[in-house]
Coordinates of C-alpha atoms in Angstrom, one line a residue:
E75 CA 45.3 52.0 -11.5
E76 CA 43.2 49.6 -13.4
W77 CA 42.3 46.1 -12.2
S78 CA 41.6 43.2 -14.5
I79 CA 39.8 40.1 -13.2
F80 CA 40.0 36.8 -15.1
G81 CA 38.0 33.8 -14.4
I82 CA 37.1 30.4 -15.7
A83 CA 33.5 29.1 -15.9
R84 CA 32.6 25.5 -16.4
D85 CA 29.2 24.3 -17.3
I86 CA 28.4 21.4 -14.8
T87 CA 24.8 21.0 -15.8
E88 CA 25.4 17.5 -17.2
R89 CA 27.2 16.4 -14.0
K90 CA 24.4 17.8 -11.8
E91 CA 21.9 16.0 -14.0
A92 CA 23.9 12.8 -13.7
D93 CA 24.0 13.2 -10.0
Q94 CA 20.2 13.6 -9.8
R95 CA 19.8 10.5 -12.0
M96 CA 22.1 8.5 -9.7
L97 CA 20.2 9.8 -6.6
K98 CA 16.9 8.9 -8.0
M99 CA 18.2 5.4 -9.0
A100 CA 19.4 4.8 -5.5
H101 CA 16.2 5.9 -3.8
Y102 CA 13.3 5.2 -6.3
D103 CA 11.9 2.3 -8.2
T104 CA 12.7 2.6 -11.8
L105 CA 9.5 1.0 -13.0
T106 CA 6.8 2.7 -10.8
G107 CA 8.7 5.8 -9.6
L108 CA 7.8 4.9 -6.1
P109 CA 10.3 5.0 -3.1
N110 CA 12.3 1.8 -3.1
R111 CA 13.0 -0.4 -0.1
N112 CA 15.8 1.8 1.2
L113 CA 13.9 5.1 1.0
F114 CA 10.8 3.5 2.5
F115 CA 12.8 2.3 5.5
T116 CA 14.3 5.9 5.9
T117 CA 10.8 7.5 5.6
L118 CA 9.4 5.0 8.1
Q119 CA 12.2 5.9 10.6
M120 CA 11.2 9.6 10.2
G121 CA 7.6 8.8 10.5
L122 CA 8.1 6.9 13.8
T123 CA 10.0 9.9 15.2
Q124 CA 7.1 12.2 14.2
A125 CA 4.6 9.7 15.7
A126 CA 6.4 9.5 18.9
L127 CA 6.7 13.3 19.3
S128 CA 3.0 13.8 18.4
G129 CA 1.5 10.9 20.2
W130 CA 0.1 9.4 16.9
Q131 CA -0.4 5.8 15.9
L132 CA 1.4 4.6 12.8
A133 CA 0.5 1.5 10.6
V134 CA 2.9 -0.4 8.3
V135 CA 0.8 -2.3 5.7
T136 CA 2.4 -4.7 3.2
V137 CA 0.4 -5.7 0.1
D138 CA 1.4 -8.7 -2.0
L139 CA -0.5 -9.7 -5.1
D140 CA -2.0 -13.2 -5.2
D141 CA -0.8 -15.4 -8.1
F142 CA 1.0 -12.5 -9.9
R143 CA 3.4 -15.2 -11.3
N144 CA 0.6 -16.4 -13.5
V145 CA 0.2 -13.0 -15.0
N146 CA 3.9 -13.0 -16.1
E147 CA 3.8 -16.6 -17.3
T148 CA 0.5 -16.0 -19.3
W149 CA 1.0 -12.5 -20.8
G150 CA 4.8 -11.9 -20.3
H151 CA 6.8 -9.5 -18.2
L152 CA 6.0 -6.5 -20.4
L153 CA 2.3 -6.7 -19.5
G154 CA 3.1 -7.7 -16.0
D155 CA 5.1 -4.5 -15.6
Q156 CA 2.2 -2.6 -17.1
M157 CA -0.1 -4.1 -14.4
L158 CA 2.4 -3.2 -11.6
T159 CA 2.5 0.4 -12.9
E160 CA -1.2 0.7 -12.9
L161 CA -1.4 -0.9 -9.5
S162 CA 1.0 1.6 -8.0
Q163 CA -1.2 4.4 -9.3
R164 CA -4.4 2.8 -7.8
L165 CA -2.6 2.3 -4.4
T166 CA -1.5 6.0 -4.5
H167 CA -5.2 7.1 -4.9
C168 CA -6.1 5.1 -1.7
L169 CA -3.7 7.2 0.5
N170 CA -4.1 10.3 2.5
V171 CA -1.7 13.2 2.1
S172 CA 0.6 12.2 5.0
D173 CA 0.9 8.6 3.9
T174 CA 3.7 6.9 2.0
L175 CA 3.7 4.1 -0.6
G176 CA 6.8 2.2 -1.7
R177 CA 7.6 -0.8 -3.8
M178 CA 9.5 -3.3 -1.8
D179 CA 10.2 -6.0 -4.3
G180 CA 8.5 -7.5 -7.3
D181 CA 4.8 -7.5 -6.7
E182 CA 5.1 -6.5 -3.0
F183 CA 4.3 -2.9 -2.0
A184 CA 4.2 -1.4 1.4
L185 CA 2.5 1.6 3.0
I186 CA 3.1 3.9 6.0
L187 CA -0.1 5.3 7.3
M188 CA 0.1 8.1 9.8
I189 CA -3.0 7.8 12.2
R190 CA -3.6 11.0 14.0
E191 CA -5.9 11.3 17.0
G192 CA -9.6 11.0 15.8
Q193 CA -8.5 9.7 12.3
A194 CA -9.9 6.6 10.8
D195 CA -8.2 3.4 11.6
P196 CA -6.1 1.6 8.8
L197 CA -8.9 -0.8 7.9
H198 CA -10.5 2.1 6.0
T199 CA -7.5 2.3 3.8
V200 CA -7.2 -1.5 3.5
E201 CA -10.8 -1.7 2.3
R202 CA -10.2 1.0 -0.3
I203 CA -7.2 -1.1 -1.5
R204 CA -9.3 -4.2 -1.8
E205 CA -12.0 -2.3 -3.7
A206 CA -9.5 -0.7 -6.0
L207 CA -8.1 -4.1 -6.9
R208 CA -11.5 -5.5 -7.7
V209 CA -11.7 -3.3 -10.8
P210 CA -10.2 -5.6 -13.6
F211 CA -6.9 -4.8 -15.1
Q212 CA -6.9 -4.5 -19.0
L213 CA -4.0 -6.6 -20.3
A214 CA -4.0 -6.7 -24.1
D215 CA -7.5 -7.9 -25.0
H216 CA -8.2 -9.5 -21.7
A217 CA -9.6 -8.1 -18.4
T218 CA -8.0 -9.6 -15.4
A219 CA -9.1 -9.1 -11.8
M220 CA -6.5 -9.3 -9.1
T221 CA -6.6 -9.8 -5.4
A222 CA -4.0 -9.2 -2.7
S223 CA -2.9 -10.6 0.7
I224 CA -2.4 -7.7 3.1
G225 CA -0.6 -7.5 6.5
I226 CA -0.8 -4.8 9.1
A227 CA 1.4 -4.0 12.0
L228 CA 0.8 -1.0 14.3
Y229 CA 3.1 1.3 16.3
P230 CA 3.5 1.3 19.2
D231 CA 1.5 -1.9 19.9
D232 CA 3.6 -4.3 17.6
G233 CA 6.9 -2.6 17.8
D234 CA 8.7 0.8 18.0
D235 CA 11.3 0.5 15.3
A236 CA 11.3 0.2 11.6
H237 CA 12.9 -3.2 11.2
R238 CA 10.4 -4.8 13.7
L239 CA 7.3 -3.2 12.2
I240 CA 8.2 -4.3 8.6
K241 CA 9.0 -7.8 9.7
H242 CA 5.7 -8.0 11.7
A243 CA 3.6 -6.6 8.9
N244 CA 5.2 -9.3 6.6
T245 CA 4.4 -12.0 9.1
A246 CA 0.8 -10.9 9.2
M247 CA 0.7 -10.8 5.4
N248 CA 2.1 -14.3 5.1
R249 CA -0.7 -15.4 7.5
A250 CA -3.2 -13.8 5.2
K251 CA -1.7 -15.5 2.2
K252 CA -2.0 -18.9 3.9
I253 CA -5.8 -18.3 4.6
G254 CA -6.7 -17.5 1.0
R255 CA -7.0 -14.8 -1.6
D256 CA -8.2 -11.3 -1.0
T257 CA -7.8 -11.2 2.7
Y258 CA -5.9 -9.2 5.4
R259 CA -4.5 -9.9 8.8
F260 CA -3.2 -7.9 11.7
Y261 CA -0.1 -8.9 13.5
T262 CA -1.9 -8.6 17.0
A263 CA -4.0 -11.6 17.8
Q264 CA -7.0 -9.7 19.2
M265 CA -7.2 -7.5 16.2
N266 CA -7.1 -10.6 14.0
A267 CA -10.1 -11.9 15.9
D268 CA -12.0 -8.7 15.3
A269 CA -10.9 -8.6 11.6
S270 CA -11.9 -12.2 11.1
A271 CA -15.4 -11.6 12.4
R272 CA -15.8 -8.5 10.3
Q273 CA -14.6 -10.5 7.1
E274 CA -16.9 -13.4 7.9
L275 CA -19.8 -11.0 8.1
E276 CA -18.7 -9.3 4.9
T277 CA -18.5 -12.6 3.0
A278 CA -21.9 -13.8 4.3
L279 CA -23.5 -10.6 3.2
R280 CA -22.0 -10.7 -0.3
E281 CA -23.2 -14.4 -0.6
A282 CA -26.6 -13.4 0.5
V283 CA -26.9 -10.6 -2.0
E284 CA -25.7 -12.8 -4.8
Q285 CA -28.2 -15.5 -3.9
Q286 CA -31.0 -12.8 -3.5
A287 CA -31.6 -14.1 0.0
F288 CA -32.8 -10.8 1.4
E289 CA -36.5 -10.1 1.6
L290 CA -37.9 -6.7 2.3
F291 CA -40.8 -6.1 4.7
Y292 CA -42.6 -2.9 5.3
Q293 CA -43.7 -2.2 8.9
P294 CA -46.5 0.4 9.2
K295 CA -46.3 3.2 11.6
I296 CA -49.3 3.2 13.9
S297 CA -50.3 5.9 16.2
L298 CA -51.4 4.2 19.5
A299 CA -53.3 7.4 20.5

């Protein structure tokens, strides 16, 4: 007795590719390819679960460019988008492997920093970001320097859920923006005091170097014997 088997095959490659495109559009920013607000929030929730299980700290850092509107008004949105794309690449290079970068909206980016025991505090990453921004952006025939206002909120000190941490990081970022360009603020008051002292010292040292206010003295070593 012979058996015959008949089947129908349908190529669903295009449908699968369309599904992948829709998934990417729902979770990733179309300009920079970074996680969008929704995926960032989901990743933060997962990061908080991991931090709680492992006893780690976690920092949410929001980065908002200073006077980015002037870039769009002066050079147009095309070059403005070019700057945001390059900015996303520079920010990515400031991160550790376990960190996450997302584009929240317009010229606002946010980071999730996983801080394991013995690992450097988030200020090291913040300083890397500030240094990365000081390198001018090349727009058409012009070199344009940018600065950012940065806000930092810590788990568990400033909150233990994603909504609260993002909100508190934005609050800290808005405080930084009111103070002036190229500055950062923690959400916690005491950390702000420590950060302010550090920034004041940094500013004073930069001004002293520019004004050639340092003078070098050599002190001879003398053997009292």
